[in-house]
Backbone as a chain_set.jsonl record, in Angstrom:
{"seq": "XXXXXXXXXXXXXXXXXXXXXXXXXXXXXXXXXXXXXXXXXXXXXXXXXXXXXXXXXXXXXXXXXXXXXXXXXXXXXXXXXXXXXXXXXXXXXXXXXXXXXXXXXXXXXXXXXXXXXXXXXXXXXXXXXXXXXXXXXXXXXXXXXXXXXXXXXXXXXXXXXXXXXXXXXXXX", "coords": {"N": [[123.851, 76.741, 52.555], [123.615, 79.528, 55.368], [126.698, 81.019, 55.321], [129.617, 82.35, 57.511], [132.339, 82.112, 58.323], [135.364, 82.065, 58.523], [137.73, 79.718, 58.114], [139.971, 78.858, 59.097], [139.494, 79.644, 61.893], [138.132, 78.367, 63.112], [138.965, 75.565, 65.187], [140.473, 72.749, 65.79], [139.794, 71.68, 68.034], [137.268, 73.222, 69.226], [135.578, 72.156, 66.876], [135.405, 68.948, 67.97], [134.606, 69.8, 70.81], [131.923, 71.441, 69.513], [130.935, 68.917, 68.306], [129.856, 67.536, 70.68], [128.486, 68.883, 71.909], [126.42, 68.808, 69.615], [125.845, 65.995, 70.231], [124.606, 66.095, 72.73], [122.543, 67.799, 72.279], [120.909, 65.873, 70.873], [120.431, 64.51, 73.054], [118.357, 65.435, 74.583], [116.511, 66.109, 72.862], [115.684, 63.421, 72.938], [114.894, 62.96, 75.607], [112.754, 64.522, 75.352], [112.375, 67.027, 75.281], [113.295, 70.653, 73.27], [115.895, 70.229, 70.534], [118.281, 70.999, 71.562], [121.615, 72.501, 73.173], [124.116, 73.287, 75.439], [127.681, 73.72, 75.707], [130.306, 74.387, 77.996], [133.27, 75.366, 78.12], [136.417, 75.367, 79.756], [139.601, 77.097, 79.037], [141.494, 74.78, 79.077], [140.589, 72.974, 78.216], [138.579, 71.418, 79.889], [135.567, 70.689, 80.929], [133.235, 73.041, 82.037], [130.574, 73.204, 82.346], [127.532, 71.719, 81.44], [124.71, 72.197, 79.47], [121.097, 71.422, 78.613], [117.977, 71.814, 76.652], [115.485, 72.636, 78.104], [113.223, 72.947, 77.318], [110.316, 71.53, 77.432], [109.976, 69.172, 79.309], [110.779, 70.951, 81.604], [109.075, 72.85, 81.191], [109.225, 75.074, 79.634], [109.528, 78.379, 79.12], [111.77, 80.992, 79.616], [114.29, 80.556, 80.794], [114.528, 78.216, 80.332], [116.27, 77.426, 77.985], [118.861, 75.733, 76.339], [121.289, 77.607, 76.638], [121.293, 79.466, 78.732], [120.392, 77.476, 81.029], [123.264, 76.181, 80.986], [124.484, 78.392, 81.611], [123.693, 79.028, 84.285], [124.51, 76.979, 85.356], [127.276, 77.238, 85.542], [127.357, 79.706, 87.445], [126.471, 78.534, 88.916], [128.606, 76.654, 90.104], [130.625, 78.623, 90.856], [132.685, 79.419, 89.603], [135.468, 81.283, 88.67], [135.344, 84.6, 87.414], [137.483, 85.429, 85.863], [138.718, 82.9, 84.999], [136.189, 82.193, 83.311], [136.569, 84.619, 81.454], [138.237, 83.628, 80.15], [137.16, 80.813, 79.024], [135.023, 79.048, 76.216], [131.747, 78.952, 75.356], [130.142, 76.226, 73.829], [127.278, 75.941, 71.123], [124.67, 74.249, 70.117], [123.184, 75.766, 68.652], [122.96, 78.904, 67.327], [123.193, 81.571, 69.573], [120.27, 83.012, 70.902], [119.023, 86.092, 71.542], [118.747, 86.974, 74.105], [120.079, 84.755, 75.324], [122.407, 85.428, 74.326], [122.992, 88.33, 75.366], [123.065, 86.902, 78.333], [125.353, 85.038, 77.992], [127.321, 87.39, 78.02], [126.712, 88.538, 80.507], [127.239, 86.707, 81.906], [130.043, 86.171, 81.948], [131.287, 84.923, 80.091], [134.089, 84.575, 77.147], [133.884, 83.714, 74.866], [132.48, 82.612, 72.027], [131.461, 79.674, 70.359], [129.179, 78.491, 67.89], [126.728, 76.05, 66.178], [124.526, 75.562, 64.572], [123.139, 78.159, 62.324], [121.521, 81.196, 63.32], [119.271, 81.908, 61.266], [118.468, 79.164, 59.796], [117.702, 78.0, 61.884], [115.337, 78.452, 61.941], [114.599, 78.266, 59.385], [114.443, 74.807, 59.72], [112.769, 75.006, 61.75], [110.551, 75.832, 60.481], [109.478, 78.554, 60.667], [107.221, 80.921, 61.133], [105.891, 84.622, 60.824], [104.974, 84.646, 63.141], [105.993, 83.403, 65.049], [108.537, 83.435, 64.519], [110.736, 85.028, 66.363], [112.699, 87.36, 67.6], [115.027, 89.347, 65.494], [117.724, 89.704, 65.925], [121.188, 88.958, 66.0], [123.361, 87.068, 67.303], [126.005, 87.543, 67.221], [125.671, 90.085, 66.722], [124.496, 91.346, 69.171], [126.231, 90.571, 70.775], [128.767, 92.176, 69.657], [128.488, 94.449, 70.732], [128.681, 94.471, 73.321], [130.42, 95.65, 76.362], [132.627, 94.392, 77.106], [135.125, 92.832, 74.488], [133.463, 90.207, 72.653], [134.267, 87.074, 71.473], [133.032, 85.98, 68.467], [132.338, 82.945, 66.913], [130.721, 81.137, 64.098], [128.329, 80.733, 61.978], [129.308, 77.143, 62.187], [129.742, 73.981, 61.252], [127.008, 72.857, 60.156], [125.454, 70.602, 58.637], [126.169, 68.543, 60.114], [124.715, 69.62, 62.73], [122.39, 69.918, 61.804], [121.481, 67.593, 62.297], [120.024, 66.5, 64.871], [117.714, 67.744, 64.627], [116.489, 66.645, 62.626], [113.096, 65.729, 61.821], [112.268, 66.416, 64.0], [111.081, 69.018, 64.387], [108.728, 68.709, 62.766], [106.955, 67.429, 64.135], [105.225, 68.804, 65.199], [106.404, 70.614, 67.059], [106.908, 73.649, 68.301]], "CA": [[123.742, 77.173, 53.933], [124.693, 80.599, 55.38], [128.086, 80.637, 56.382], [130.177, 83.831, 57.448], [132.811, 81.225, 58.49], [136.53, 82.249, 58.374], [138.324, 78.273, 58.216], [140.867, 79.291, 60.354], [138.597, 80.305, 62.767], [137.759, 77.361, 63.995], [140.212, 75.182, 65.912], [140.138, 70.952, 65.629], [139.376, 71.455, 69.196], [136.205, 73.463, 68.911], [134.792, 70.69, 66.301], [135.057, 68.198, 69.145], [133.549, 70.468, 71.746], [130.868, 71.129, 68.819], [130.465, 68.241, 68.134], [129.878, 66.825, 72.193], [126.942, 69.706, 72.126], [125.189, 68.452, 68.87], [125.208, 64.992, 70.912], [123.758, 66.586, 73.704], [120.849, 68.228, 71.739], [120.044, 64.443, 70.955], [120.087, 63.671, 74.284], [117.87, 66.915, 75.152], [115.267, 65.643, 72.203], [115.364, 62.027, 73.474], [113.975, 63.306, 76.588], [111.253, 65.159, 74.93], [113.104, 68.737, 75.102], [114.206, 70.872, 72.138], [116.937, 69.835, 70.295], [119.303, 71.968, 71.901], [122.551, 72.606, 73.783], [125.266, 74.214, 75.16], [129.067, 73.109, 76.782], [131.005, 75.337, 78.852], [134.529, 74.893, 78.603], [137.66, 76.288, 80.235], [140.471, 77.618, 78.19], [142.376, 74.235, 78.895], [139.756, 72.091, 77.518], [137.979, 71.512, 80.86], [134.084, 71.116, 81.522], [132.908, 73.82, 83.619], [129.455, 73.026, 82.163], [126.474, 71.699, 80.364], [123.122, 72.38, 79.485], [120.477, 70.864, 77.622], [116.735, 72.73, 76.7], [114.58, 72.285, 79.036], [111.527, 73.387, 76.613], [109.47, 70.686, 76.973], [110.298, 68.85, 80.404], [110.979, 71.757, 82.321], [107.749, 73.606, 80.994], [109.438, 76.263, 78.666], [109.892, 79.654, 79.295], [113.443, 81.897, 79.286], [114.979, 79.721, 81.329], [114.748, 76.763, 79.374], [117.048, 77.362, 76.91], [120.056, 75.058, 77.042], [122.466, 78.44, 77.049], [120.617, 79.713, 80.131], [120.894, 76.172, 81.551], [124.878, 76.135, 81.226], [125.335, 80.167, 82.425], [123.249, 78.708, 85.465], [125.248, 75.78, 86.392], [128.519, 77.532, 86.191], [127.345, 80.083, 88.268], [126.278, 78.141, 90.875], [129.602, 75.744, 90.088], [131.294, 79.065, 91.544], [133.949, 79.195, 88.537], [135.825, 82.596, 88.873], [135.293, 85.287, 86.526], [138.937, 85.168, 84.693], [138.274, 81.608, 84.063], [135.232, 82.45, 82.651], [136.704, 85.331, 80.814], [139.173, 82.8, 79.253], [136.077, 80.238, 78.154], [133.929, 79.143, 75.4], [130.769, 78.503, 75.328], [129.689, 76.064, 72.268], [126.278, 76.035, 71.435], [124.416, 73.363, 68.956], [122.526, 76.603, 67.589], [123.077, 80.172, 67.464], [122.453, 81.441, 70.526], [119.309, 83.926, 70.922], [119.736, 87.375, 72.149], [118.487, 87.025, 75.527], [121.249, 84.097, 75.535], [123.295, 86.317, 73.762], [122.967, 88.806, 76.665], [123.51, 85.971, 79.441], [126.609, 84.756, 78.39], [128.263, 88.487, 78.316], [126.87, 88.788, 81.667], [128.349, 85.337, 82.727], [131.858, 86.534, 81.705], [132.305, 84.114, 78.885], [134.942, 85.308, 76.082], [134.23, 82.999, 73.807], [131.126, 81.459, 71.185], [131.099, 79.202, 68.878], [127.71, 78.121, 67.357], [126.553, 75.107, 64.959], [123.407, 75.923, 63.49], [122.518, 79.489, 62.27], [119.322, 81.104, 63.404], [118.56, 81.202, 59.416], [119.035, 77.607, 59.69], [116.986, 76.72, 62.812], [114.049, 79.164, 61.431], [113.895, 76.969, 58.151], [113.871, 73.337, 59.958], [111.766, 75.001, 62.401], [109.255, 76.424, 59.281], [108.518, 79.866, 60.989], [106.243, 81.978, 60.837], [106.602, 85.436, 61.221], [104.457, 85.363, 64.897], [106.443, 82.574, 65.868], [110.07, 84.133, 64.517], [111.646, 85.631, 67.564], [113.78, 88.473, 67.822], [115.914, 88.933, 64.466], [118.499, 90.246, 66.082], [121.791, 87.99, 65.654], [123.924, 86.408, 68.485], [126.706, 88.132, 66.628], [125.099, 92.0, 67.423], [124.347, 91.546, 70.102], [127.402, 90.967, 71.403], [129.049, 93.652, 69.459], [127.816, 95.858, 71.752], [129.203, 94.154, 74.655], [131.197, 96.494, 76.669], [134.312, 93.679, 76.894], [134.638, 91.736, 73.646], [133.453, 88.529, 72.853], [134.583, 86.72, 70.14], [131.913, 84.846, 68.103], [132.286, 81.998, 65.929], [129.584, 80.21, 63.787], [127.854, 79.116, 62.042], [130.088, 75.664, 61.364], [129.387, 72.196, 60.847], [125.745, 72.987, 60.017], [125.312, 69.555, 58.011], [125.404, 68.328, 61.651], [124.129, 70.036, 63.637], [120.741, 69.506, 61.604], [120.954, 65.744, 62.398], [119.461, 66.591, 66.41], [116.567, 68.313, 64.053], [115.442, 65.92, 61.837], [111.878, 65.057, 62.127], [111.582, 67.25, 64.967], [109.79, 70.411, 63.854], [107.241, 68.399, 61.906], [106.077, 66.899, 64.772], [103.766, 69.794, 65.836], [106.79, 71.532, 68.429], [106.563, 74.941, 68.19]], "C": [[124.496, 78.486, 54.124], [125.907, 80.209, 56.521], [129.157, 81.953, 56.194], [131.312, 83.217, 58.208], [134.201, 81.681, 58.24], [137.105, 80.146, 58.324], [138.98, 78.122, 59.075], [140.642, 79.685, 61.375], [138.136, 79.096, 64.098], [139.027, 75.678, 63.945], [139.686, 73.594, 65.738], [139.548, 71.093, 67.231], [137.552, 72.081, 69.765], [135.136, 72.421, 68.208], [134.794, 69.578, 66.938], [133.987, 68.472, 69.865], [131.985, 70.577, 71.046], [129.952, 70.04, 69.031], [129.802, 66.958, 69.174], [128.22, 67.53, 71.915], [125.899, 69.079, 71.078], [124.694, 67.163, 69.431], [123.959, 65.29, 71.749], [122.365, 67.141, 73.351], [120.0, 66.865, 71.6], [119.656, 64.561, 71.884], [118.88, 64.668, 74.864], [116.391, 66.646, 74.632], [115.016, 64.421, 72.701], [114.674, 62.023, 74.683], [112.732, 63.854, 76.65], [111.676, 66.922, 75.327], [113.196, 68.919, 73.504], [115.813, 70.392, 71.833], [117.828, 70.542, 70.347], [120.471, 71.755, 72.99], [123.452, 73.032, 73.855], [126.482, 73.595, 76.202], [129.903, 74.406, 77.266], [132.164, 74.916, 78.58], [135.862, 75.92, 78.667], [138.749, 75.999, 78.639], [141.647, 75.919, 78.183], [141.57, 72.769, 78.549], [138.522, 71.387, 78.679], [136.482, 71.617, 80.848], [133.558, 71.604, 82.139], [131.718, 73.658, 83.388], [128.55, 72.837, 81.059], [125.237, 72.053, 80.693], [122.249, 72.509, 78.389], [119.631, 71.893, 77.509], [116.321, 71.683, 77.491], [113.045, 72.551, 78.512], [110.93, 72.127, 76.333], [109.136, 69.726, 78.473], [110.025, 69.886, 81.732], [109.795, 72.722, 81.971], [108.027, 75.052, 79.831], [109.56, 77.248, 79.438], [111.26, 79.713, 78.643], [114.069, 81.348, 79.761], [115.214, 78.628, 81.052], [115.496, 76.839, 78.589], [118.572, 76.975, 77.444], [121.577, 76.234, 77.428], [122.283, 78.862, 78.08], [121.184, 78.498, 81.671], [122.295, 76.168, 81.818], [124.971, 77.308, 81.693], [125.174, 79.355, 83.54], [124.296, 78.128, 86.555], [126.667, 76.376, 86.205], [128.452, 78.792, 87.153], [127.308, 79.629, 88.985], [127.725, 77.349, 91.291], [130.939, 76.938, 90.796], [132.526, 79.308, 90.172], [134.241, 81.056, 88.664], [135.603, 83.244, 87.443], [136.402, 85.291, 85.282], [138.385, 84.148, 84.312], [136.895, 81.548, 83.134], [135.096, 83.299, 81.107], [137.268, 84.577, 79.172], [138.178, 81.376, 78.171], [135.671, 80.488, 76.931], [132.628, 78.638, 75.442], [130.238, 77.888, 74.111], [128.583, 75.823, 72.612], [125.956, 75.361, 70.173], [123.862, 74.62, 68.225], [122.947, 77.835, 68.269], [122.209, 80.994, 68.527], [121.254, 83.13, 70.353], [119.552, 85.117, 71.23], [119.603, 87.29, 73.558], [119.444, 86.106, 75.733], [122.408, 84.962, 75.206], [123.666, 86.939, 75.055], [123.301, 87.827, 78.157], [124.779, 85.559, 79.481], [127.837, 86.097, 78.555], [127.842, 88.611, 79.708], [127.402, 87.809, 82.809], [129.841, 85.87, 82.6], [132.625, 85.616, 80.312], [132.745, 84.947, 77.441], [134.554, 85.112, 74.959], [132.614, 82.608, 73.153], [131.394, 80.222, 69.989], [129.811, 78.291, 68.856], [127.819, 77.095, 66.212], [125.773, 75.83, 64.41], [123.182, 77.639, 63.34], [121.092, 79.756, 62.441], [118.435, 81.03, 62.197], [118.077, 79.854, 59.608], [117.654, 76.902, 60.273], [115.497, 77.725, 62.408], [113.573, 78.121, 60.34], [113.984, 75.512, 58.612], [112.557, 73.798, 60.731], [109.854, 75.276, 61.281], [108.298, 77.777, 60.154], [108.015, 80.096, 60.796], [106.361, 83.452, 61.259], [105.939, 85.777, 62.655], [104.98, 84.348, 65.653], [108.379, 82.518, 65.42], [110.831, 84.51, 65.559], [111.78, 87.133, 67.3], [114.83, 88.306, 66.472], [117.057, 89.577, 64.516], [119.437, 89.176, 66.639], [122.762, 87.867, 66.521], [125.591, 87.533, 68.514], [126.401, 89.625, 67.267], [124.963, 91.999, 68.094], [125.53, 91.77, 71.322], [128.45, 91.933, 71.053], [128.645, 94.773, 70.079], [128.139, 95.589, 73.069], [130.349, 95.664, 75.22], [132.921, 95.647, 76.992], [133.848, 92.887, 75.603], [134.427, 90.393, 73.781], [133.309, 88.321, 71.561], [133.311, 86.022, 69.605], [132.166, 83.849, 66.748], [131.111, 81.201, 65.315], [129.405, 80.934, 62.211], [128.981, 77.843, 61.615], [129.66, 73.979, 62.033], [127.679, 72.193, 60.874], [125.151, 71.803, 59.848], [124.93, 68.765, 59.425], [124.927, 68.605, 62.603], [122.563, 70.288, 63.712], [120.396, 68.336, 62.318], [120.103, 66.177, 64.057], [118.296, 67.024, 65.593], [115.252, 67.949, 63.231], [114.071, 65.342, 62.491], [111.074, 65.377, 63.111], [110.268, 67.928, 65.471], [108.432, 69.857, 63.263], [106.258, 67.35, 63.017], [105.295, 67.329, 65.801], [104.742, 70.778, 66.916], [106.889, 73.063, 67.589], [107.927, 75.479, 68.099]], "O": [[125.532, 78.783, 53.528], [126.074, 79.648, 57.603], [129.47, 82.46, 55.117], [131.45, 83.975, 59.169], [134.163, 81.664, 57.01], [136.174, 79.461, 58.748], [138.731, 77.28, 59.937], [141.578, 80.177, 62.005], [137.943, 79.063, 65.314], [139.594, 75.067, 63.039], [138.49, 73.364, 65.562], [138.627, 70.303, 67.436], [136.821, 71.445, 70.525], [134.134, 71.963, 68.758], [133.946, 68.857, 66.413], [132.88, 67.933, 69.855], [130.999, 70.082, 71.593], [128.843, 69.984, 69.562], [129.391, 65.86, 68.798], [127.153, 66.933, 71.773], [124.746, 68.829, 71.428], [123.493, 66.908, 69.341], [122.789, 64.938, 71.602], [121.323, 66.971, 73.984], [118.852, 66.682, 72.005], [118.443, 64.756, 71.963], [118.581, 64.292, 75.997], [115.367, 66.779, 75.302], [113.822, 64.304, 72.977], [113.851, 61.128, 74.879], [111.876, 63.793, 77.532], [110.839, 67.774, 75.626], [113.195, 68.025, 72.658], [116.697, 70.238, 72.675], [118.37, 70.885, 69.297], [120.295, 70.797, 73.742], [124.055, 73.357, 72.832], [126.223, 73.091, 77.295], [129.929, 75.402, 76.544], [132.218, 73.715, 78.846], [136.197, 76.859, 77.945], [138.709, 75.206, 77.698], [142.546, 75.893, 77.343], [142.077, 71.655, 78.676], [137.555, 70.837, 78.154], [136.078, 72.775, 80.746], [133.119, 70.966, 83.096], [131.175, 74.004, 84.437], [128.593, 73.466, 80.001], [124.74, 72.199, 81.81], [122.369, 73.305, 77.458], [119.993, 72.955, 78.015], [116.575, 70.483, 77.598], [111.997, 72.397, 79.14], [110.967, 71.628, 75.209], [107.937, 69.59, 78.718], [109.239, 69.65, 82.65], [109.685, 73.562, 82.864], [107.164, 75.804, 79.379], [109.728, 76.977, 80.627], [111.783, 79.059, 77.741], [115.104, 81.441, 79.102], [116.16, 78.013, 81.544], [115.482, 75.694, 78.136], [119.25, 77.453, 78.353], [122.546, 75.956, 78.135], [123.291, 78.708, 78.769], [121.883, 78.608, 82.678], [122.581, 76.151, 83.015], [125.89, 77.295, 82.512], [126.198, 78.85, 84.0], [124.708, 78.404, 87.681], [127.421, 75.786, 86.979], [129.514, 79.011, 87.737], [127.955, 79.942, 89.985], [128.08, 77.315, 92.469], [132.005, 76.469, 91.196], [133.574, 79.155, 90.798], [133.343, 81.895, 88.728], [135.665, 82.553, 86.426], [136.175, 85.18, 84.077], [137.581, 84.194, 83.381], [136.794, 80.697, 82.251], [134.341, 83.122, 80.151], [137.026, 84.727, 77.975], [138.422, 81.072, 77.004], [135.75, 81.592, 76.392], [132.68, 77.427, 75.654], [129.837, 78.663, 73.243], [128.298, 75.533, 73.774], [126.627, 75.616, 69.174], [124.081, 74.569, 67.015], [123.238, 77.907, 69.463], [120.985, 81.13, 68.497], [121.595, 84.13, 69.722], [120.772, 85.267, 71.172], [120.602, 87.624, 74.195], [120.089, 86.573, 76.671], [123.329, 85.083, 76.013], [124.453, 86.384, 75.822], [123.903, 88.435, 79.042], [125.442, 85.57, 80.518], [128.951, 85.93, 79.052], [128.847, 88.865, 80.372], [127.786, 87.957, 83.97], [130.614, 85.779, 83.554], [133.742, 85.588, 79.796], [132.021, 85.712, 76.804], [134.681, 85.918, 74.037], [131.689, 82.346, 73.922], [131.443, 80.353, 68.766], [129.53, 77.488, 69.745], [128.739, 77.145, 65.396], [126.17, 76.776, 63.73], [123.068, 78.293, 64.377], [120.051, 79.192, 62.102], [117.368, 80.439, 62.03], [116.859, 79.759, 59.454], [116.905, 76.027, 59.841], [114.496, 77.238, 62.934], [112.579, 77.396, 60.345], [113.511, 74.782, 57.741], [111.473, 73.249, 60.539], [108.666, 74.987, 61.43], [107.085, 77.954, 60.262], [107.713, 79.556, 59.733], [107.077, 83.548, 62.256], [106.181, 86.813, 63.274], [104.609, 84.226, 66.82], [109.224, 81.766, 65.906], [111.964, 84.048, 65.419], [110.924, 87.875, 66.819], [115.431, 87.237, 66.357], [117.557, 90.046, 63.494], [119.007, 88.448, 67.534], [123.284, 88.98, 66.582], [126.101, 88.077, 69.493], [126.978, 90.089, 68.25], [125.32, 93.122, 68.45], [125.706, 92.573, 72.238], [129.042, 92.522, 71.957], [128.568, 95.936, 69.682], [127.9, 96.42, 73.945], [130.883, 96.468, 74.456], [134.02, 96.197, 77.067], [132.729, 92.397, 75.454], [134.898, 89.596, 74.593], [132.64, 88.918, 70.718], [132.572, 85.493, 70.435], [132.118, 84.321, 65.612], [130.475, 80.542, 66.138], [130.261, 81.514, 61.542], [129.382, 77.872, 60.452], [129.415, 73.315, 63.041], [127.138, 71.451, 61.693], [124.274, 71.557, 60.676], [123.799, 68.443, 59.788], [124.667, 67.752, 63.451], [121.79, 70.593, 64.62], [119.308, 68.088, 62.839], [118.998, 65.702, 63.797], [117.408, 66.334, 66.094], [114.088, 68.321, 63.083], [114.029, 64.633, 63.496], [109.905, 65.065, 63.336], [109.281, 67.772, 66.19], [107.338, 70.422, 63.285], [105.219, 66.737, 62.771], [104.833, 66.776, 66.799], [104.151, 71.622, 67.59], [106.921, 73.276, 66.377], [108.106, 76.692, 67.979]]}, "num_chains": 1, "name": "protein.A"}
């Protein structure tokens, strides 16, 4: 698996939070969504928000995507910008660019990611007209005008398990 992974990088408290979101992708597929998700949380371990995919339920589009979903609900949840600044956002998969772009314009500081988009390309079995954007959650935010840290890919091994059996059952 690719992994650009410092060890030290990632905090026992992160692999919790992680590991809350790869639940949540279950819970996201159990509904008949993608197996996706993302947790919001304040700097003092705090839930300022979740959000599942909505690609499948909710009808798809840009707005379906469970990082979209969580910017949403802490906007509307009102959460001040500092606190926001001070956040992370974990995300069962590496978030997209257009997510990418959402959470710098939410204010969040922070990423850490399970699955790499490598990752969710080969369960998904791309193609190259159904690839995306190959531009990496990582660059995108390098270009932010405040930084934002990014962590990922880690705990890949699980963050497949929401995946299994998925992709082969015709979702796109």
């Amino acid at each position: 698996m690719d992994t650009d992974l410092l060890p030290s990088e990632l905090l026992p408290e992160d692999e919790d939070h992680l590991r809350h979101a790869f639940r949540l992708a279950g819970e996201a597929r159990a509904r008949g969504d993608r197996p996706f998700s993302a947790v919001i949380v304040a700097e003092d371990g705090t839930i300022l928000a979740e959000g599942l995919s909505t690609q499948g339920s909710g009808g798809g589009g840009t707005l379906a995507h469970s990082e979209m979903n969580a910017c949403q609900a802490v906007i509307a949840a009102g959460v001040p910008r500092p606190r926001l600044r001070r956040a992370t956002i974990y995300s069962s998969g590496e978030p997209c660019a257009m997510c990418a772009s959402a959470i710098f314009y939410t204010g969040i500081g922070r990423v850490v990611y399970g699955l790499s988009a490598a990752a969710i390309l080969h369960l998904r079995n791309a193609q190259p007209h159904t690839a995306g954007l190959s531009l990496s959650c990582r660059a995108v935010l390098a270009a932010a005008a405040e930084p934002v840290e990014v962590v990922g890919p880690a705990l890949e091994a699980e963050g497949a398990v929401p995946h299994e059996g998925y992709w082969i059952q015709g979702a796109a």
